Structure formats: structure tokens, C-alpha cells
């Protein structure tokens, strides 16, 4: 493809493609090889020295994975990306590429529970602290949380399950005034709905298992660098990027790579040594999904808006958390950042609490009861007893996770069929009656929130 700029749909199909010189295959091959041959002694030496760009070992790079990396970077309008084994791996690599012991992160409270646990438990054990902003719309709260040792801001463009859209430019402005990068998880929006780099973000991460893939058949994650943050402005804050490195002949990463210092360090020092390498087969599946991304997300978003509008009219529903609705407190941000649609992951709350949620979820037939997001199939889940089960009732209430709250990930099926399936759930509620939802004290007791002492999955998988 030429260097001229193309439309999104064209780039998702053709972007980053390198022709197969050996056989002329139009679809890039799946290179299921742990290592790669060297032609001779000198080529092996040059590849390890970095003067030959060829491949050595799949943990360090693979042509199938590289094809996906080029395409995602292009779609996000980033400079370079790193493909890893999952979204959690992507967040980990991004954080460890910036942070070290004694550093501090300011993050939105509404972020995914798995990332929250990563920050609090895993990175906390390494001496990294985090403060959470309760109202991410309040830029003063972001500014007020900054400390002298703050090294990064983190948030999601469309958080799950409350659909409280991020003011990317506003938060980026606060981060940059504090001299730190803004890392944004763009999983639920995808670059089709919003490109965070265009609004001031510095690093973008994805759980590629979700909308980028779309089919729910494999895991993957991506770290994308915008190459816009000036790591040399405060060299004492980013010593891992600005101090001389023996492996670079005495140069620092900033001296050798300039604004690309972060992504090179994250790839060569963090990802390559921790080793969250995706299978080239999973990379192939991800690439196949990306080629239809715009078509799917457009349908996802249209279906979600229709369903949210339907839910808003139901008497059993006390609230619908969807920024695409005019009634949403985040509708103005959705119009500003998400003109193509507000995504398809959102929540609604039933007046009957957990009992009503149980009846509703057990009645629907087309919606799949499972923990996943961004699938072509529509999914349904009860956060209070699954993803947020490890929280106290007070903590859930503080986050707006009511006992009657149900999360939907709306797929690409015919919307009339989806609405009919939801109507089946409401018919069950109306037929049972609120007082008859629980048939016995024993059943009522079985619905109470409890945390087993042996093992709890307190996050989205």
C-alpha cells in the first residue's frame, strides 16, 4: 500500500501489509516457529548486535506478530506497538516501562477490576503506590492527587460497566502539566470510535481479546506508543531511559531512540524478559478480526443504542448507564469523543435488586451468560456476584454497582431478536411478581453475597 493516508476501513484491511516475496501469498503466513535460522556466523552476530533487523527468537519478535503490531499502530495513529499475550500483560508492560519502586500513579476509580488489582497488589508489592480519582470528570481531583513522585496517569476511554466516558484531552492536560504521561486503555472504544493520541494521550493499551478480535476465540494485548512524550525534559525522573546503557554503547535510550525511548525499552527490556509472548496463531486470529473492525463496531454501537433506548422505557428499570443516551451525564463527552457511537458495553439496573437480576438473567436465551466483552455474540453478567464479588456492599454502592445492576455486551445479532430476548426477561419479572421472585428463605439465603474462604475470582477474566 502507498504512503498516502486512507480511510479507516481501508487501513484495517491493508495497513502494515508486507508482500510475501517467497510465494506471493496475499494473507501473511502464520510463522509457528520458536526460532529463526541464521545464514552464517556474521548474520547471527549482527542480529544480536541489532545491526540486522531480522528475527532471532519469537519471544523477541515474530513476523506474524509484527504484522499485527504495524496494523494496530497505524489504526491508532501511534508510532509503534507491542503485541503481547493478553490485555493484562499489555497494562503490565506499559506500567513497568514507566514506573519503578517509589513511584506513584493517579488512576480513575472506574477502571477494570483486574487492572486495579494489578496496581494495588502486584505493583504495590514492588513499592509503587496508586491513588484513585472518584469522579474522573473533575479535573481538579486529578490535579489534587498529584505528588512529587507521581509518574503516570491511567484511565479508560469507556469504563465498564458504567459507561462513564473519559475526558481524554482534559485529563491529558492535567497529566502534562504535572510532567507525566497519560496511559489510556482503549479496549471498549477501539480506534474506530476514538483515537486517544489525537486528544493528548501518550500511551494506549488494548485487551485485543475483545473488540479488536471480536470472535472470542483467542487472547491478546497491545501496547501502543504515540512517541509524543518528551522523556528528556526531566531526565532525573526517567533514569531508566536517560542514564547511559552498556548495551547501547554508553548511550541512553533517549539519546539512541529519542521519543521512541519508551517503546524500545518496553519491548527489549520489559516484554522480552518477562515473556508474555502471544502465539503467532493467536496473532493471526487477531488480524482476521481487525479486518472487519469498523463494520462490527458500527453494528455493535447501533444495536446498543437501540437496546439502551428500549431499556430506558421499561418500568422495572431504574437507570440505564449508556453515554449514547441524551439522559446520560456523559452524553456531552460521548458526542465530543465518540461521534460514531458510544460502544456496546453498558449496564442497567432493575428495581428488584439481586432477585430480579437472577430471574432476568436466567430467563434470557439469546444473550450468553459469560464473562467476556466485545464478542460478536451478546453477553450478560451480574457484576455484584461476579466481577465485583470481592467488594464489600459499601464499596459496590460507592462505585454504583447496585445489586440489581446487569451488564450487557451487545453483539451484532439482529436487534429485533435481542430486544425480544430482553422482553422475555421482563415478562418473567412481571409474571413472577417482585415478592414471588424468591420461593423460600433458603433460596433467599443462597443469593446473599458471600466470599468463599478458599478462592475468589474478584475480577473480569
Short mmCIF file of C-alpha atoms in Angstrom, two decimals:
data_model
loop_
_atom_site.label_atom_id
_atom_site.label_comp_id
_atom_site.label_asym_id
_atom_site.label_seq_id
_atom_site.Cartn_x
_atom_site.Cartn_y
_atom_site.Cartn_z
CA UNK A 1 0.00 0.00 0.00
CA UNK A 2 1.24 3.52 -0.75
CA UNK A 3 2.19 6.06 1.89
CA UNK A 4 -0.90 8.18 1.27
CA UNK A 5 -3.48 8.33 4.05
CA UNK A 6 -6.50 6.11 3.58
CA UNK A 7 -9.83 5.71 5.32
CA UNK A 8 -10.17 3.58 8.42
CA UNK A 9 -11.83 0.63 6.67
CA UNK A 10 -9.12 0.56 4.02
CA UNK A 11 -6.34 0.71 6.60
CA UNK A 12 -7.84 -2.06 8.74
CA UNK A 13 -7.66 -4.37 5.70
CA UNK A 14 -4.42 -3.24 4.05
CA UNK A 15 -2.45 -1.34 6.70
CA UNK A 16 1.04 -2.60 7.50
CA UNK A 17 0.88 -5.42 4.94
CA UNK A 18 4.20 -6.60 3.55
CA UNK A 19 4.00 -8.81 0.42
CA UNK A 20 5.21 -12.39 0.64
CA UNK A 21 8.31 -12.31 -1.52
CA UNK A 22 8.71 -16.09 -1.45
CA UNK A 23 5.28 -17.28 -2.59
CA UNK A 24 3.06 -14.25 -3.20
CA UNK A 25 0.51 -15.16 -0.54
CA UNK A 26 -1.97 -12.34 -0.01
CA UNK A 27 -2.69 -13.32 3.61
CA UNK A 28 0.50 -13.23 5.70
CA UNK A 29 1.70 -16.62 6.86
CA UNK A 30 1.47 -17.96 10.40
CA UNK A 31 5.11 -18.35 11.41
CA UNK A 32 4.80 -21.06 14.06
CA UNK A 33 8.49 -21.19 14.80
CA UNK A 34 10.26 -20.66 18.12
CA UNK A 35 13.47 -19.52 16.45
CA UNK A 36 14.82 -18.43 13.07
CA UNK A 37 17.80 -19.62 11.05
CA UNK A 38 20.92 -17.53 10.51
CA UNK A 39 22.60 -17.70 7.14
CA UNK A 40 26.06 -17.62 8.66
CA UNK A 41 28.16 -16.64 11.66
CA UNK A 42 28.18 -12.94 10.77
CA UNK A 43 24.41 -12.69 10.40
CA UNK A 44 23.87 -14.22 13.83
CA UNK A 45 26.32 -11.72 15.30
CA UNK A 46 24.69 -8.77 13.52
CA UNK A 47 21.17 -9.71 14.58
CA UNK A 48 22.18 -9.93 18.22
CA UNK A 49 24.03 -6.64 17.85
CA UNK A 50 20.91 -5.01 16.45
CA UNK A 51 22.53 -4.01 13.16
CA UNK A 52 20.49 -6.60 11.23
CA UNK A 53 16.70 -6.27 11.55
CA UNK A 54 15.93 -9.95 11.02
CA UNK A 55 14.35 -12.24 13.59
CA UNK A 56 16.13 -14.38 16.16
CA UNK A 57 13.53 -15.84 18.53
CA UNK A 58 9.75 -15.47 18.72
CA UNK A 59 9.84 -14.18 22.31
CA UNK A 60 11.76 -11.21 20.89
CA UNK A 61 9.82 -10.85 17.67
CA UNK A 62 7.90 -12.80 15.04
CA UNK A 63 6.80 -11.74 11.52
CA UNK A 64 3.17 -12.78 12.10
CA UNK A 65 3.00 -10.79 15.32
CA UNK A 66 4.83 -7.86 13.71
CA UNK A 67 2.15 -7.64 11.00
CA UNK A 68 -0.50 -7.09 13.71
CA UNK A 69 1.72 -4.60 15.54
CA UNK A 70 2.07 -2.46 12.41
CA UNK A 71 -1.65 -2.52 11.72
CA UNK A 72 -2.76 -1.58 15.26
CA UNK A 73 -0.18 1.21 15.46
CA UNK A 74 -1.44 2.58 12.16
CA UNK A 75 -5.12 2.44 13.19
CA UNK A 76 -4.37 4.17 16.49
CA UNK A 77 -2.15 6.74 14.75
CA UNK A 78 0.68 5.65 17.02
CA UNK A 79 4.34 5.28 16.18
CA UNK A 80 4.87 1.66 17.19
CA UNK A 81 3.13 -1.10 19.10
CA UNK A 82 4.00 -4.27 21.02
CA UNK A 83 1.78 -7.35 20.76
CA UNK A 84 1.59 -9.40 23.97
CA UNK A 85 -0.42 -12.33 25.30
CA UNK A 86 -3.35 -10.52 26.96
CA UNK A 87 -4.76 -7.16 27.94
CA UNK A 88 -3.41 -7.62 31.47
CA UNK A 89 0.04 -8.23 30.02
CA UNK A 90 -0.30 -5.04 27.97
CA UNK A 91 -1.13 -2.97 31.06
CA UNK A 92 1.74 -4.58 32.97
CA UNK A 93 4.28 -3.85 30.24
CA UNK A 94 3.06 -0.26 29.93
CA UNK A 95 3.33 0.38 33.67
CA UNK A 96 6.72 -1.30 34.07
CA UNK A 97 8.04 0.64 31.10
CA UNK A 98 7.39 3.85 33.00
CA UNK A 99 7.40 3.06 36.73
CA UNK A 100 9.89 1.91 39.34
CA UNK A 101 9.92 1.41 43.11
CA UNK A 102 8.90 4.57 44.96
CA UNK A 103 6.76 5.92 42.12
CA UNK A 104 3.10 6.90 42.28
CA UNK A 105 0.19 6.54 39.84
CA UNK A 106 -3.05 8.51 39.64
CA UNK A 107 -5.84 6.39 38.14
CA UNK A 108 -9.57 6.66 37.56
CA UNK A 109 -11.54 4.64 40.10
CA UNK A 110 -13.81 3.25 37.38
CA UNK A 111 -11.08 1.18 35.72
CA UNK A 112 -11.35 -2.57 35.21
CA UNK A 113 -11.00 -4.51 38.46
CA UNK A 114 -8.12 -6.61 37.12
CA UNK A 115 -6.05 -3.52 36.37
CA UNK A 116 -6.98 -2.08 39.74
CA UNK A 117 -5.71 -5.26 41.40
CA UNK A 118 -2.53 -5.09 39.33
CA UNK A 119 -1.86 -1.58 40.59
CA UNK A 120 -2.79 -2.17 44.22
CA UNK A 121 -1.50 -5.69 44.85
CA UNK A 122 1.14 -6.57 42.29
CA UNK A 123 2.80 -3.20 41.74
CA UNK A 124 2.11 -2.26 45.35
CA UNK A 125 4.38 -5.11 46.45
CA UNK A 126 7.12 -3.54 44.32
CA UNK A 127 6.84 -0.21 46.14
CA UNK A 128 4.61 1.59 43.65
CA UNK A 129 1.64 3.50 45.08
CA UNK A 130 -1.67 4.46 43.50
CA UNK A 131 -4.48 6.91 44.27
CA UNK A 132 -7.87 6.63 42.59
CA UNK A 133 -9.91 9.58 41.35
CA UNK A 134 -13.56 9.09 42.34
CA UNK A 135 -15.04 11.48 39.77
CA UNK A 136 -12.92 11.31 36.64
CA UNK A 137 -14.80 14.27 35.15
CA UNK A 138 -13.46 16.51 37.93
CA UNK A 139 -10.06 17.63 36.64
CA UNK A 140 -9.31 19.25 39.99
CA UNK A 141 -9.43 15.80 41.58
CA UNK A 142 -6.78 14.59 39.15
CA UNK A 143 -4.60 17.62 39.86
CA UNK A 144 -5.13 17.30 43.61
CA UNK A 145 -3.90 13.70 43.61
CA UNK A 146 -0.53 14.55 42.08
CA UNK A 147 2.54 14.08 44.29
CA UNK A 148 6.23 14.85 43.65
CA UNK A 149 6.75 11.13 42.88
CA UNK A 150 3.76 10.80 40.52
CA UNK A 151 4.94 9.26 37.27
CA UNK A 152 1.78 8.36 35.33
CA UNK A 153 -1.96 8.90 34.92
CA UNK A 154 -4.15 5.99 33.89
CA UNK A 155 -7.79 5.75 32.74
CA UNK A 156 -10.09 4.05 30.23
CA UNK A 157 -11.88 5.76 27.34
CA UNK A 158 -15.11 3.82 28.05
CA UNK A 159 -15.07 2.21 31.51
CA UNK A 160 -17.02 -0.94 32.27
CA UNK A 161 -19.80 -1.29 33.35
CA UNK A 162 -20.92 2.31 33.95
CA UNK A 163 -20.02 3.72 30.50
CA UNK A 164 -18.64 6.90 32.11
CA UNK A 165 -16.72 8.33 29.14
CA UNK A 166 -13.29 9.85 29.78
CA UNK A 167 -12.45 13.48 29.03
CA UNK A 168 -9.20 12.45 27.35
CA UNK A 169 -7.98 15.94 26.46
CA UNK A 170 -8.83 17.34 29.89
CA UNK A 171 -7.04 14.60 31.81
CA UNK A 172 -4.10 14.65 29.38
CA UNK A 173 -3.73 18.37 30.03
CA UNK A 174 -3.54 17.81 33.80
CA UNK A 175 -1.04 14.97 33.32
CA UNK A 176 1.22 17.03 31.11
CA UNK A 177 1.16 19.98 33.47
CA UNK A 178 2.36 17.53 36.11
CA UNK A 179 5.08 16.37 33.71
CA UNK A 180 3.81 12.79 33.38
CA UNK A 181 2.35 10.67 30.56
CA UNK A 182 -1.29 9.67 30.27
CA UNK A 183 -1.78 5.94 29.67
CA UNK A 184 -5.21 5.10 28.26
CA UNK A 185 -6.95 1.74 27.94
CA UNK A 186 -8.89 2.00 24.67
CA UNK A 187 -10.28 -1.55 24.68
CA UNK A 188 -14.01 -0.80 24.66
CA UNK A 189 -13.83 2.13 22.25
CA UNK A 190 -11.25 0.80 19.77
CA UNK A 191 -9.51 3.22 17.39
CA UNK A 192 -12.63 3.17 15.22
CA UNK A 193 -14.60 5.15 17.81
CA UNK A 194 -11.78 7.26 19.25
CA UNK A 195 -8.03 7.65 18.85
CA UNK A 196 -6.72 8.82 22.24
CA UNK A 197 -3.44 10.08 20.75
CA UNK A 198 -5.39 12.70 18.83
CA UNK A 199 -6.60 14.09 22.17
CA UNK A 200 -3.30 14.14 24.04
CA UNK A 201 -2.79 10.59 25.38
CA UNK A 202 0.78 9.28 25.30
CA UNK A 203 0.46 5.50 25.58
CA UNK A 204 -2.54 3.33 24.63
CA UNK A 205 -3.22 -0.25 25.70
CA UNK A 206 -5.77 -2.78 24.49
CA UNK A 207 -7.15 -6.10 25.52
CA UNK A 208 -7.13 -7.35 21.95
CA UNK A 209 -9.22 -10.33 23.07
CA UNK A 210 -12.25 -8.03 22.97
CA UNK A 211 -13.42 -5.87 20.06
CA UNK A 212 -10.19 -5.94 18.06
CA UNK A 213 -10.61 -9.71 17.69
CA UNK A 214 -14.38 -9.80 18.01
CA UNK A 215 -14.77 -13.55 17.74
CA UNK A 216 -13.87 -14.54 21.31
CA UNK A 217 -11.51 -17.26 20.07
CA UNK A 218 -8.17 -16.09 21.44
CA UNK A 219 -6.34 -13.79 23.83
CA UNK A 220 -4.06 -10.89 23.05
CA UNK A 221 -2.99 -7.45 24.20
CA UNK A 222 -1.32 -4.44 22.61
CA UNK A 223 0.79 -1.55 23.92
CA UNK A 224 0.88 1.40 21.50
CA UNK A 225 3.30 4.30 21.87
CA UNK A 226 2.41 7.70 20.48
CA UNK A 227 6.10 8.73 20.62
CA UNK A 228 4.97 12.20 21.68
CA UNK A 229 6.07 12.36 25.31
CA UNK A 230 9.42 14.11 25.88
CA UNK A 231 11.32 11.79 28.23
CA UNK A 232 14.35 14.09 28.11
CA UNK A 233 12.52 17.09 29.60
CA UNK A 234 13.07 15.80 33.17
CA UNK A 235 15.91 13.26 32.87
CA UNK A 236 16.08 12.73 36.64
CA UNK A 237 12.51 11.38 36.62
CA UNK A 238 13.10 8.72 33.96
CA UNK A 239 16.56 7.46 34.83
CA UNK A 240 15.96 4.06 33.21
CA UNK A 241 15.58 5.89 29.90
CA UNK A 242 18.14 8.67 30.34
CA UNK A 243 21.16 7.00 32.02
CA UNK A 244 24.00 5.50 29.92
CA UNK A 245 23.48 1.85 28.99
CA UNK A 246 26.37 -0.52 28.30
CA UNK A 247 24.17 -2.43 25.84
CA UNK A 248 23.78 0.79 23.84
CA UNK A 249 27.48 1.57 23.77
CA UNK A 250 27.22 4.10 26.58
CA UNK A 251 24.25 5.95 25.13
CA UNK A 252 20.91 6.22 26.93
CA UNK A 253 17.64 5.05 25.42
CA UNK A 254 16.66 8.69 24.94
CA UNK A 255 19.95 9.50 23.21
CA UNK A 256 19.70 6.50 20.91
CA UNK A 257 15.96 6.45 20.21
CA UNK A 258 14.61 9.90 21.09
CA UNK A 259 10.84 9.92 21.58
CA UNK A 260 10.77 6.17 20.85
CA UNK A 261 12.77 5.51 24.03
CA UNK A 262 9.80 4.15 25.96
CA UNK A 263 8.56 1.66 23.38
CA UNK A 264 12.05 0.30 22.66
CA UNK A 265 12.76 -0.09 26.39
CA UNK A 266 9.33 -1.67 26.96
CA UNK A 267 9.91 -4.17 24.16
CA UNK A 268 13.60 -5.00 24.64
CA UNK A 269 13.92 -4.85 28.42
CA UNK A 270 10.42 -5.48 29.85
CA UNK A 271 8.41 -7.60 27.41
CA UNK A 272 11.29 -9.70 26.15
CA UNK A 273 12.39 -10.66 29.66
CA UNK A 274 9.01 -11.15 31.29
CA UNK A 275 7.95 -13.04 28.19
CA UNK A 276 4.18 -12.52 27.66
CA UNK A 277 4.57 -13.63 24.06
CA UNK A 278 1.40 -14.40 22.10
CA UNK A 279 1.20 -17.42 19.87
CA UNK A 280 1.55 -16.45 16.19
CA UNK A 281 -1.71 -18.37 15.65
CA UNK A 282 -3.49 -16.01 18.07
CA UNK A 283 -1.91 -13.09 16.24
CA UNK A 284 -3.36 -14.48 13.01
CA UNK A 285 -6.83 -14.72 14.60
CA UNK A 286 -6.49 -11.14 15.84
CA UNK A 287 -5.53 -9.89 12.39
CA UNK A 288 -8.55 -11.61 10.87
CA UNK A 289 -10.77 -9.82 13.38
CA UNK A 290 -9.21 -6.41 12.79
CA UNK A 291 -10.07 -6.60 9.10
CA UNK A 292 -13.79 -6.24 9.93
CA UNK A 293 -13.43 -3.99 13.00
CA UNK A 294 -15.28 -0.94 11.68
CA UNK A 295 -18.21 -2.99 10.36
CA UNK A 296 -18.63 -4.81 13.65
CA UNK A 297 -18.21 -1.81 15.98
CA UNK A 298 -20.65 0.23 13.90
CA UNK A 299 -23.25 -2.54 14.29
CA UNK A 300 -22.37 -3.09 17.97
CA UNK A 301 -22.93 0.59 18.72
CA UNK A 302 -26.16 0.89 16.74
CA UNK A 303 -27.60 -2.19 18.47
CA UNK A 304 -26.52 -0.91 21.88
CA UNK A 305 -28.21 2.45 21.39
CA UNK A 306 -31.45 0.77 20.32
CA UNK A 307 -31.37 -1.58 23.31
CA UNK A 308 -30.48 1.19 25.76
CA UNK A 309 -33.42 3.22 24.47
CA UNK A 310 -35.69 0.21 24.89
CA UNK A 311 -34.48 -0.44 28.44
CA UNK A 312 -34.98 3.19 29.41
CA UNK A 313 -38.72 2.80 28.73
CA UNK A 314 -39.21 -0.27 30.94
CA UNK A 315 -40.88 0.40 34.33
CA UNK A 316 -38.71 -2.20 36.09
CA UNK A 317 -35.53 -0.35 35.09
CA UNK A 318 -34.38 2.40 37.45
CA UNK A 319 -31.39 3.55 35.38
CA UNK A 320 -29.51 2.89 32.15
CA UNK A 321 -25.79 3.72 32.10
CA UNK A 322 -25.18 4.41 28.43
CA UNK A 323 -23.46 7.57 27.24
CA UNK A 324 -25.23 7.38 23.90
CA UNK A 325 -28.49 8.37 25.58
CA UNK A 326 -29.33 12.05 25.97
CA UNK A 327 -30.19 11.31 29.61
CA UNK A 328 -26.63 10.22 30.43
CA UNK A 329 -24.44 12.67 32.40
CA UNK A 330 -21.65 11.66 30.00
CA UNK A 331 -23.61 12.28 26.81
CA UNK A 332 -21.73 15.50 26.08
CA UNK A 333 -18.40 13.67 26.27
CA UNK A 334 -19.74 10.91 24.05
CA UNK A 335 -20.78 13.48 21.45
CA UNK A 336 -17.33 15.07 21.64
CA UNK A 337 -15.14 11.96 21.61
CA UNK A 338 -17.40 9.22 20.22
CA UNK A 339 -19.37 10.67 17.29
CA UNK A 340 -19.51 7.24 15.63
CA UNK A 341 -21.15 5.63 18.64
CA UNK A 342 -20.74 5.10 22.38
CA UNK A 343 -19.69 1.47 22.18
CA UNK A 344 -21.76 -1.50 23.25
CA UNK A 345 -20.79 -2.35 26.84
CA UNK A 346 -23.06 -0.77 29.43
CA UNK A 347 -25.27 -1.53 32.43
CA UNK A 348 -28.86 -1.12 33.51
CA UNK A 349 -30.37 -1.53 36.97
CA UNK A 350 -33.52 -3.40 37.93
CA UNK A 351 -35.63 -2.16 40.82
CA UNK A 352 -35.97 -5.68 42.22
CA UNK A 353 -32.32 -6.00 43.24
CA UNK A 354 -30.40 -9.26 43.05
CA UNK A 355 -33.52 -11.42 42.96
CA UNK A 356 -34.82 -9.59 39.90
CA UNK A 357 -31.39 -9.77 38.26
CA UNK A 358 -31.26 -13.51 38.84
CA UNK A 359 -34.69 -14.12 37.31
CA UNK A 360 -33.91 -11.87 34.36
CA UNK A 361 -30.50 -13.41 33.58
CA UNK A 362 -31.75 -16.97 33.93
CA UNK A 363 -34.67 -16.27 31.59
CA UNK A 364 -32.93 -14.77 28.55
CA UNK A 365 -31.90 -17.24 25.87
CA UNK A 366 -30.05 -15.34 23.15
CA UNK A 367 -27.75 -13.41 25.48
CA UNK A 368 -24.87 -15.64 26.62
CA UNK A 369 -24.22 -15.79 30.36
CA UNK A 370 -20.43 -15.46 30.41
CA UNK A 371 -17.53 -13.25 31.46
CA UNK A 372 -16.19 -11.59 28.34
CA UNK A 373 -16.69 -8.39 26.35
CA UNK A 374 -16.62 -7.27 22.75
CA UNK A 375 -17.79 -10.57 21.30
CA UNK A 376 -19.95 -10.70 18.16
CA UNK A 377 -22.40 -12.54 20.41
CA UNK A 378 -24.39 -10.59 23.01
CA UNK A 379 -23.33 -11.29 26.60
CA UNK A 380 -24.94 -10.72 30.00
CA UNK A 381 -23.49 -10.75 33.53
CA UNK A 382 -24.32 -9.73 37.11
CA UNK A 383 -21.29 -7.74 38.36
CA UNK A 384 -22.21 -7.74 42.07
CA UNK A 385 -21.90 -11.53 42.29
CA UNK A 386 -19.09 -12.00 39.74
CA UNK A 387 -16.58 -9.31 38.76
CA UNK A 388 -17.18 -7.24 41.92
CA UNK A 389 -17.97 -10.09 44.33
CA UNK A 390 -14.82 -9.39 46.35
CA UNK A 391 -16.00 -5.87 47.19
CA UNK A 392 -17.98 -5.02 50.31
CA UNK A 393 -21.58 -3.82 49.83
CA UNK A 394 -20.38 -0.34 50.74
CA UNK A 395 -17.61 -0.43 48.14
CA UNK A 396 -20.01 -1.64 45.47
CA UNK A 397 -22.51 1.05 46.36
CA UNK A 398 -19.75 3.66 46.20
CA UNK A 399 -18.96 2.53 42.65
CA UNK A 400 -22.60 2.43 41.61
CA UNK A 401 -22.70 -1.38 41.43
CA UNK A 402 -26.23 -1.95 42.68
CA UNK A 403 -27.48 -5.46 43.47
CA UNK A 404 -29.92 -5.09 40.59
CA UNK A 405 -27.32 -3.90 38.09
CA UNK A 406 -26.86 -6.04 34.97
CA UNK A 407 -24.06 -5.59 32.46
CA UNK A 408 -24.56 -6.14 28.76
CA UNK A 409 -22.04 -6.51 25.96
CA UNK A 410 -24.28 -6.07 22.95
CA UNK A 411 -23.34 -8.12 19.90
CA UNK A 412 -24.09 -7.84 16.20
CA UNK A 413 -27.21 -10.00 16.02
CA UNK A 414 -30.47 -8.61 14.63
CA UNK A 415 -31.53 -6.04 17.18
CA UNK A 416 -35.18 -7.12 17.00
CA UNK A 417 -34.15 -10.58 18.20
CA UNK A 418 -32.13 -9.10 21.05
CA UNK A 419 -35.00 -6.89 22.17
CA UNK A 420 -37.35 -9.87 22.01
CA UNK A 421 -34.95 -11.81 24.24
CA UNK A 422 -34.85 -8.98 26.78
CA UNK A 423 -38.63 -8.78 26.67
CA UNK A 424 -38.61 -12.42 27.72
CA UNK A 425 -36.71 -11.38 30.84
CA UNK A 426 -39.15 -8.60 31.66
CA UNK A 427 -42.09 -10.94 31.10
CA UNK A 428 -40.60 -13.31 33.67
CA UNK A 429 -40.29 -10.45 36.16
CA UNK A 430 -43.86 -9.36 35.60
CA UNK A 431 -45.19 -12.87 35.77
CA UNK A 432 -43.36 -13.73 38.96
CA UNK A 433 -44.09 -10.52 40.78
CA UNK A 434 -41.46 -8.88 42.92
CA UNK A 435 -42.47 -10.64 46.13
CA UNK A 436 -42.62 -14.05 44.47
CA UNK A 437 -39.17 -13.97 42.93
CA UNK A 438 -37.76 -15.95 45.85
CA UNK A 439 -39.74 -19.03 46.80
CA UNK A 440 -38.16 -19.78 50.15
CA UNK A 441 -35.90 -18.49 52.88
CA UNK A 442 -33.28 -21.00 51.78
CA UNK A 443 -33.25 -19.63 48.25
CA UNK A 444 -33.07 -16.10 49.59
CA UNK A 445 -30.05 -17.04 51.68
CA UNK A 446 -28.37 -18.61 48.66
CA UNK A 447 -28.43 -15.27 46.86
CA UNK A 448 -26.67 -13.30 49.58
CA UNK A 449 -23.19 -12.10 48.68
CA UNK A 450 -20.52 -14.28 50.20
CA UNK A 451 -16.81 -14.58 49.61
CA UNK A 452 -15.62 -18.21 49.85
CA UNK A 453 -12.56 -18.59 52.01
CA UNK A 454 -10.74 -20.79 49.51
CA UNK A 455 -10.62 -18.91 46.24
CA UNK A 456 -12.35 -15.91 44.72
CA UNK A 457 -12.21 -14.63 41.17
CA UNK A 458 -12.63 -10.96 42.04
CA UNK A 459 -12.16 -9.58 38.58
CA UNK A 460 -13.13 -9.96 34.94
CA UNK A 461 -11.32 -12.82 33.25
#
